[in-house]
Coordinates of C-alpha atoms in Angstrom, one line a residue:
X1 CA 0.0 0.0 0.0
X2 CA 2.8 2.5 0.9
X3 CA 4.7 1.6 -2.2
X4 CA 1.6 2.4 -4.3
X5 CA 1.1 5.8 -2.6
X6 CA 4.8 6.7 -3.2
X7 CA 4.4 5.8 -6.9
X8 CA 1.2 7.8 -7.2
X9 CA 2.9 10.9 -5.6
X10 CA 5.9 10.6 -7.9
X11 CA 3.6 10.5 -11.0
X12 CA 1.6 13.5 -9.7
X13 CA 4.9 15.5 -9.2
X14 CA 6.1 14.6 -12.7
X15 CA 2.8 15.7 -14.1
X16 CA 3.0 19.0 -12.3
X17 CA 6.5 19.7 -13.5
X18 CA 5.5 18.9 -17.0
X19 CA 2.6 21.4 -16.8
X20 CA 4.9 24.1 -15.4
X21 CA 7.4 23.6 -18.3
X22 CA 4.6 23.8 -20.8
X23 CA 3.2 26.9 -19.2
X24 CA 6.6 28.6 -19.3
X25 CA 7.2 27.6 -22.9
X26 CA 4.0 29.2 -23.9
X27 CA 4.6 32.4 -21.9
X28 CA 8.1 33.7 -22.6
X29 CA 7.6 36.7 -20.3
X30 CA 7.0 34.4 -17.4
X31 CA 10.2 32.5 -18.1
X32 CA 12.1 35.8 -18.2
X33 CA 10.6 36.9 -14.9
X34 CA 11.5 33.6 -13.3
X35 CA 15.2 33.7 -14.3
X36 CA 17.5 36.1 -12.4
X37 CA 18.6 39.2 -14.4
X38 CA 22.1 39.2 -15.7
X39 CA 24.5 41.4 -13.8
X40 CA 25.4 44.7 -15.5
X41 CA 29.1 44.8 -16.3
X42 CA 30.7 48.1 -15.4
X43 CA 32.8 49.4 -18.4
X44 CA 36.4 49.9 -17.5
X45 CA 39.8 50.7 -18.9
X46 CA 41.7 47.8 -20.3
X47 CA 45.1 48.9 -19.0
X48 CA 48.1 47.2 -20.4
X49 CA 51.5 47.2 -18.7
X50 CA 53.0 48.5 -22.0
X51 CA 50.8 51.6 -22.1
X52 CA 51.8 52.6 -18.6
X53 CA 55.4 51.5 -19.0
X54 CA 55.2 49.1 -16.1
X55 CA 56.7 46.4 -18.3
X56 CA 59.9 48.5 -18.2
X57 CA 60.2 48.8 -14.5
X58 CA 62.4 49.2 -12.7
X59 CA 63.8 51.3 -15.5
X60 CA 60.8 53.6 -15.0
X61 CA 59.7 56.6 -12.8
X62 CA 57.7 55.0 -10.1
X63 CA 54.5 53.2 -9.0
X64 CA 53.1 55.5 -6.4
X65 CA 49.9 56.3 -8.3
X66 CA 49.2 53.0 -10.1
X67 CA 46.3 52.1 -7.8
X68 CA 44.5 55.2 -8.9
X69 CA 44.7 54.2 -12.5
X70 CA 43.5 50.6 -11.9
X71 CA 40.7 51.8 -9.6
X72 CA 39.6 54.2 -12.3
X73 CA 40.2 57.2 -10.0
X74 CA 42.2 58.7 -12.8
X75 CA 40.5 58.9 -16.2
X76 CA 41.8 60.1 -19.5
X77 CA 38.6 61.4 -21.0
X78 CA 37.9 65.0 -20.1
X79 CA 34.1 64.5 -19.9
X80 CA 34.2 61.3 -17.8
X81 CA 32.7 59.3 -20.7
X82 CA 31.5 55.8 -19.8
X83 CA 33.3 54.4 -22.9
X84 CA 36.6 54.7 -21.0
X85 CA 38.8 54.2 -24.1
X86 CA 42.5 54.6 -23.7
X87 CA 44.1 57.3 -25.8
X88 CA 46.9 56.6 -28.3
X89 CA 50.2 55.6 -26.6
X90 CA 52.4 57.7 -28.9
X91 CA 51.1 61.0 -27.4
X92 CA 53.5 62.9 -25.1
X93 CA 50.8 64.2 -22.7
X94 CA 47.1 63.7 -21.9
X95 CA 44.3 65.6 -20.2
X96 CA 42.8 63.6 -17.4
X97 CA 40.5 63.7 -14.4
X98 CA 41.5 62.7 -10.8
X99 CA 39.3 62.0 -7.8
X100 CA 39.7 61.0 -4.1
X101 CA 36.0 60.4 -3.4
X102 CA 34.5 59.3 -6.8
X103 CA 32.2 62.3 -6.6
X104 CA 34.4 65.4 -7.2
X105 CA 36.8 65.4 -10.0
X106 CA 39.7 67.8 -10.9
X107 CA 41.7 68.2 -14.1
X108 CA 45.2 66.7 -14.2
X109 CA 48.0 66.5 -16.7
X110 CA 49.3 63.0 -17.5
X111 CA 52.7 63.1 -19.2
X112 CA 55.6 61.0 -20.4
X113 CA 59.1 62.2 -19.7
X114 CA 59.9 61.9 -23.3
X115 CA 58.0 60.6 -26.4
X116 CA 57.3 56.9 -26.7
X117 CA 59.6 56.8 -29.8
X118 CA 62.5 58.3 -27.8
X119 CA 61.8 55.9 -24.9
X120 CA 61.9 52.9 -27.3
X121 CA 65.0 54.2 -29.0
X122 CA 66.7 54.6 -25.6
X123 CA 65.6 51.1 -24.5
X124 CA 67.1 49.7 -27.7
X125 CA 70.3 51.6 -27.1
X126 CA 70.6 50.1 -23.6
X127 CA 70.4 46.6 -25.0
X128 CA 72.6 47.0 -28.0
X129 CA 75.4 48.9 -26.2
X130 CA 75.4 47.0 -22.9
X131 CA 74.4 43.4 -23.8
X132 CA 74.9 43.5 -27.6
X133 CA 71.3 42.3 -28.2
X134 CA 68.3 43.9 -29.8
X135 CA 66.0 43.1 -26.7
X136 CA 66.9 42.5 -23.1
X137 CA 65.9 43.0 -19.5
X138 CA 66.5 46.7 -19.1
X139 CA 66.8 46.4 -15.3
X140 CA 69.4 43.6 -15.6
X141 CA 71.4 45.6 -18.1
X142 CA 71.5 48.8 -16.2
X143 CA 72.3 47.1 -12.9
X144 CA 75.5 45.8 -14.4
X145 CA 76.8 49.3 -15.2
X146 CA 79.7 50.8 -13.3
X147 CA 77.6 53.9 -12.3
X148 CA 74.8 51.9 -10.8
X149 CA 77.1 49.7 -8.9
X150 CA 78.6 52.8 -7.3
X151 CA 75.0 53.9 -6.4
X152 CA 74.4 50.6 -4.7
X153 CA 77.4 51.0 -2.5
X154 CA 76.8 54.7 -1.7
X155 CA 75.3 55.9 1.5
X156 CA 74.8 59.4 0.3
X157 CA 74.1 60.9 -3.2
X158 CA 77.3 62.8 -4.0
X159 CA 78.2 64.9 -7.1
X160 CA 80.4 62.1 -8.6
X161 CA 77.4 59.8 -8.8
X162 CA 75.5 62.2 -11.1
X163 CA 78.4 63.6 -13.1
X164 CA 77.9 63.5 -16.8
X165 CA 74.1 63.2 -16.6
X166 CA 72.4 65.3 -19.3
X167 CA 69.8 67.0 -16.9
X168 CA 70.4 70.7 -16.7
X169 CA 69.5 70.5 -13.0
X170 CA 72.7 68.3 -12.4
X171 CA 75.2 70.1 -14.5
X172 CA 76.4 72.2 -11.6
X173 CA 75.4 70.1 -8.6
X174 CA 76.0 71.0 -4.9
X175 CA 75.9 68.6 -2.1
X176 CA 73.0 70.6 -0.5
X177 CA 70.9 70.1 -3.7
X178 CA 71.6 66.4 -3.9
X179 CA 70.7 65.9 -0.2
X180 CA 67.4 67.7 -0.9
X181 CA 66.7 65.2 -3.7
X182 CA 67.2 62.2 -1.4
X183 CA 65.3 63.7 1.5
X184 CA 62.2 64.7 -0.6
X185 CA 62.1 61.9 -3.2
X186 CA 58.3 61.2 -3.2
X187 CA 58.3 57.7 -4.7
X188 CA 59.5 56.2 -1.4
X189 CA 58.2 56.4 2.2
X190 CA 59.4 59.7 3.6
X191 CA 62.4 59.2 5.8
X192 CA 63.5 62.8 6.1
X193 CA 67.2 61.7 5.8
X194 CA 70.0 62.8 3.6
X195 CA 71.3 59.2 3.6
X196 CA 70.0 56.6 1.1
X197 CA 69.5 53.9 3.6
X198 CA 65.7 54.0 3.1
X199 CA 66.1 53.5 -0.6
X200 CA 66.0 49.9 -1.9
X201 CA 68.0 48.8 -4.9
X202 CA 64.8 49.2 -7.0
X203 CA 64.3 52.8 -5.6
X204 CA 67.9 53.8 -6.5
X205 CA 67.5 52.5 -10.1
X206 CA 64.2 54.4 -10.5
X207 CA 65.7 57.6 -9.1
X208 CA 68.8 57.3 -11.3
X209 CA 66.7 56.5 -14.4
X210 CA 64.4 59.5 -13.8
X211 CA 67.3 61.9 -13.3
X212 CA 68.9 60.5 -16.5
X213 CA 65.8 60.9 -18.7
X214 CA 64.1 64.0 -17.4
X215 CA 64.4 65.8 -14.0
X216 CA 61.0 67.5 -14.3
X217 CA 59.2 65.2 -11.7
X218 CA 62.1 65.5 -9.3
X219 CA 61.9 69.3 -9.4
X220 CA 58.2 69.2 -8.7
X221 CA 58.9 66.9 -5.6
X222 CA 61.8 68.8 -4.1
X223 CA 60.4 72.3 -4.7
X224 CA 56.6 71.8 -4.0
X225 CA 53.9 74.3 -4.8
X226 CA 52.7 74.3 -1.2
X227 CA 55.9 76.0 -0.2
X228 CA 55.4 78.8 -2.7
X229 CA 57.5 77.4 -5.6
X230 CA 56.0 78.1 -9.1
X231 CA 55.5 74.5 -10.1
X232 CA 52.3 72.4 -10.5
X233 CA 51.6 69.9 -7.8
X234 CA 53.2 66.4 -8.2
X235 CA 50.6 63.7 -7.6
X236 CA 52.6 60.6 -8.4
X237 CA 53.9 58.3 -11.1
X238 CA 53.0 54.9 -12.7
X239 CA 55.5 53.2 -14.9
X240 CA 56.6 55.9 -17.3
X241 CA 53.6 58.3 -16.8
X242 CA 53.7 61.3 -14.4
X243 CA 50.5 62.9 -13.0
X244 CA 50.5 66.5 -11.9
X245 CA 48.0 69.4 -11.5
X246 CA 46.6 70.6 -14.8
X247 CA 47.6 73.9 -16.5
X248 CA 46.9 75.4 -19.9
X249 CA 50.1 76.1 -21.9
X250 CA 51.0 79.8 -22.4
X251 CA 50.6 79.4 -26.2
X252 CA 46.8 79.2 -25.6
X253 CA 46.9 82.9 -24.4
X254 CA 48.9 84.5 -27.2
X255 CA 45.5 85.7 -28.6
X256 CA 44.2 86.8 -25.2
X257 CA 42.7 90.2 -24.4
X258 CA 45.2 93.0 -23.6
X259 CA 44.5 93.0 -19.9
X260 CA 45.0 89.2 -19.7
X261 CA 48.3 89.5 -21.7
X262 CA 49.5 92.3 -19.4
X263 CA 48.7 90.2 -16.3
X264 CA 50.5 87.1 -17.6
X265 CA 53.5 89.1 -18.7
X266 CA 53.9 90.6 -15.2
X267 CA 53.5 87.2 -13.6
X268 CA 56.2 85.8 -16.0
X269 CA 58.6 88.5 -15.0
X270 CA 57.9 87.9 -11.3
X271 CA 58.5 84.1 -11.7
X272 CA 61.9 84.8 -13.3
X273 CA 62.8 87.2 -10.4
X274 CA 61.9 84.6 -7.8
X275 CA 63.9 82.0 -9.7
X276 CA 67.0 84.2 -9.4
X277 CA 66.4 85.4 -5.8
X278 CA 64.8 83.2 -3.2
X279 CA 65.2 82.3 0.5
X280 CA 67.0 79.1 -0.2
X281 CA 69.7 80.9 -2.3
X282 CA 69.3 78.7 -5.4
X283 CA 69.6 80.3 -8.8
X284 CA 67.4 78.7 -11.4
X285 CA 68.0 79.3 -15.1
X286 CA 66.5 78.0 -18.3
X287 CA 68.5 76.3 -21.0
X288 CA 65.5 76.6 -23.4
X289 CA 62.0 78.2 -23.3
X290 CA 59.1 77.8 -25.6
X291 CA 55.3 78.3 -25.6
X292 CA 54.8 75.1 -23.5
X293 CA 57.4 75.9 -20.8
X294 CA 54.9 78.0 -18.8
X295 CA 51.3 77.2 -18.0
X296 CA 48.3 78.9 -16.5
X297 CA 45.9 77.4 -13.9
X298 CA 42.1 77.9 -14.1
X299 CA 42.4 80.8 -11.5
X300 CA 44.7 82.7 -13.9
X301 CA 47.9 82.0 -11.9
X302 CA 51.0 81.4 -14.1
X303 CA 53.4 78.5 -13.2
X304 CA 56.3 76.7 -14.8
X305 CA 54.6 73.9 -16.7
X306 CA 57.7 72.1 -18.0
X307 CA 60.8 72.1 -15.7
X308 CA 62.9 69.8 -17.8
X309 CA 65.1 72.6 -19.1
X310 CA 65.7 74.2 -15.7
X311 CA 69.3 74.3 -14.4
X312 CA 70.2 75.1 -10.8
X313 CA 73.3 76.8 -9.4
X314 CA 73.7 76.8 -5.6
X315 CA 74.7 80.4 -4.7
X316 CA 75.4 79.3 -1.1
X317 CA 77.7 76.3 -1.7
X318 CA 78.6 76.6 -5.4
X319 CA 79.2 73.8 -7.8
X320 CA 81.3 70.8 -6.4
X321 CA 82.2 69.6 -9.9
X322 CA 84.6 71.5 -12.1
X323 CA 83.5 71.6 -15.8
X324 CA 86.3 69.2 -16.9
X325 CA 84.9 66.5 -14.6
X326 CA 81.5 66.7 -16.4
X327 CA 83.0 65.2 -19.6
X328 CA 82.5 61.7 -18.1
X329 CA 79.7 60.0 -20.1
X330 CA 78.1 56.6 -20.0
X331 CA 74.8 55.0 -21.1
X332 CA 72.9 57.1 -18.5
X333 CA 74.3 60.3 -20.1
X334 CA 72.7 59.6 -23.4
X335 CA 69.3 58.1 -22.8
X336 CA 67.5 61.0 -24.3
X337 CA 70.3 63.2 -25.9
X338 CA 73.1 62.6 -28.3
X339 CA 76.2 61.4 -26.4
X340 CA 78.3 63.9 -28.2
X341 CA 76.3 66.9 -26.9
X342 CA 78.5 69.4 -25.1
X343 CA 77.7 70.6 -21.6
X344 CA 77.1 74.2 -20.9
X345 CA 79.9 75.6 -18.6
X346 CA 78.6 76.5 -15.1
X347 CA 80.8 79.6 -15.2
X348 CA 79.1 80.8 -18.4
X349 CA 75.6 81.1 -16.9
X350 CA 74.6 84.7 -16.1
X351 CA 71.7 86.0 -14.0
X352 CA 70.0 87.6 -17.0
X353 CA 70.2 84.4 -19.1
X354 CA 66.5 83.5 -18.7
X355 CA 65.2 87.0 -18.9
X356 CA 66.8 87.5 -22.3
X357 CA 65.4 84.2 -23.7
X358 CA 61.9 85.2 -22.5
X359 CA 62.2 88.6 -24.1
X360 CA 63.2 87.0 -27.3
X361 CA 60.9 84.0 -27.5
X362 CA 57.7 84.6 -25.4
X363 CA 56.9 88.1 -24.5
X364 CA 56.8 89.4 -28.1
X365 CA 54.2 86.7 -29.0
X366 CA 52.2 87.5 -25.9
X367 CA 52.2 91.3 -26.1
X368 CA 52.5 92.0 -29.9
X369 CA 49.8 94.4 -31.2
X370 CA 47.8 94.3 -28.1
X371 CA 47.8 98.0 -27.1
X372 CA 47.2 101.4 -28.6
X373 CA 50.0 103.7 -29.5
X374 CA 52.2 105.1 -28.1
X375 CA 52.0 102.4 -25.4
X376 CA 52.6 99.5 -27.8
X377 CA 55.6 101.3 -29.3
X378 CA 57.2 101.7 -25.8
X379 CA 56.5 98.0 -25.0
X380 CA 58.1 96.8 -28.2
X381 CA 61.1 99.1 -27.6
X382 CA 61.7 97.7 -24.0
X383 CA 61.4 94.1 -25.3
X384 CA 64.0 94.8 -28.0
X385 CA 66.4 96.3 -25.4
X386 CA 65.9 93.3 -23.2
X387 CA 66.3 90.8 -26.1
X388 CA 69.5 92.5 -27.2
X389 CA 71.1 92.8 -23.8
X390 CA 73.6 89.9 -24.0
X391 CA 76.5 92.2 -23.3
X392 CA 74.7 94.6 -21.0
X393 CA 73.2 93.2 -17.8
X394 CA 72.3 96.7 -16.5
X395 CA 70.4 97.4 -19.7
X396 CA 68.4 94.3 -19.4
X397 CA 67.4 95.2 -15.8
X398 CA 66.4 98.7 -16.7
X399 CA 64.3 97.5 -19.7
X400 CA 62.5 94.9 -17.7
X401 CA 61.8 97.3 -14.8
X402 CA 60.4 99.9 -17.3
X403 CA 58.3 97.3 -19.0
X404 CA 56.8 96.1 -15.7
X405 CA 55.9 99.7 -14.7
X406 CA 54.2 100.2 -18.1
X407 CA 52.2 96.9 -17.8
X408 CA 50.9 97.3 -14.3
X409 CA 48.1 99.8 -15.0
X410 CA 47.1 97.9 -18.1
X411 CA 45.8 94.8 -16.2
X412 CA 42.3 94.8 -14.7
X413 CA 40.9 93.6 -11.4
X414 CA 38.0 91.2 -11.8
X415 CA 36.9 87.6 -11.3
X416 CA 38.8 86.4 -14.3
X417 CA 41.9 86.7 -12.2
X418 CA 40.7 84.6 -9.3
X419 CA 44.3 84.1 -7.9
X420 CA 44.4 87.8 -6.9
X421 CA 40.7 88.8 -6.8
X422 CA 39.2 90.5 -4.7
X423 CA 42.6 91.2 -3.0
X424 CA 43.5 93.5 -5.9
X425 CA 40.7 95.8 -4.9
X426 CA 42.3 96.6 -1.5
X427 CA 46.0 96.2 -2.1
X428 CA 48.6 98.4 -3.7
X429 CA 50.6 95.3 -4.5
X430 CA 48.4 94.8 -7.6

């Protein structure tokens, strides 16, 4: 009897299941309702190690901001598009957005220290010159060099360890400057020490590589904007990409209104003065300037956008390498420049060096044809005196002082210049 009941129940259950399947097959919407909805896949960047340059570490800049990239807290598309497509890898710089809370975003510049083509050419040079092969482990090749072996044994970064490097910042090095580099190197935990004990072998190679390729990120780290230096804020590095606060290049303002041009010209002259005279007694000079050397923040404040061509002379200690010692060259000396390039003598740098270049290259493009006569004629005359002042330091000073006095009343005081508004209404400084 029990077996018969179990059999009957089984048949009833089978019949009910059959009816349910038939009902669902006749009503597709019911079947769709019964099945769980497929999870929505969040679009994301498909980062490759090659795009970031992580495949070349530790012959790279650093990894301090990599998490931001992979967590999509740094995005390349200006409008925060959901497509999240990576830009071409051959570009030298990118506009991006950065967030700390996924709600508020701010513009940043994402840059390579040099073009991908130059990076690839330098990588090939390392392999062919050191290991006699077309491809190799860059880290293994550079670790074998005499210079890096000296770095591994060194307790302190000394002038002999950087001699012959192409960076203008290191052509006339002082021990005080090198200590500042080690103490403020932001790609490692802050130790506040002038000794390199807190740097691992990997850290030393990254620092040496960065100094050899382009000292721009190091300058941003050791002379930060929060201390009043005219550089954009350094936010970090990942592989061979550097992230810093965003600025628009000065070239974008060559067609600006007269009052904007006057304001930027005065800021430019003020930056050059601060580079020559500052509390730390460092003298900064440019080896080259162009329309991308300086940039402007959204509040109208002008900064040095590209510090790669900045040299530094320590007026307190002086250079600890005589020029003949700088003739030493190795693979690190020619990662981005021709190994035959001659160094500029430290003794040949004059205090008006940068002013003359700016008067020749930038101020005429910024101020040309902006003002009514006879003001424009006077501006052009002062610029010409400044540009021709190679043999007359006093003449350059006088021309620049007169130019500044002429430009001051030509700028305006309104919300376009947020960096000094509304202070300019109540201060004679502006």
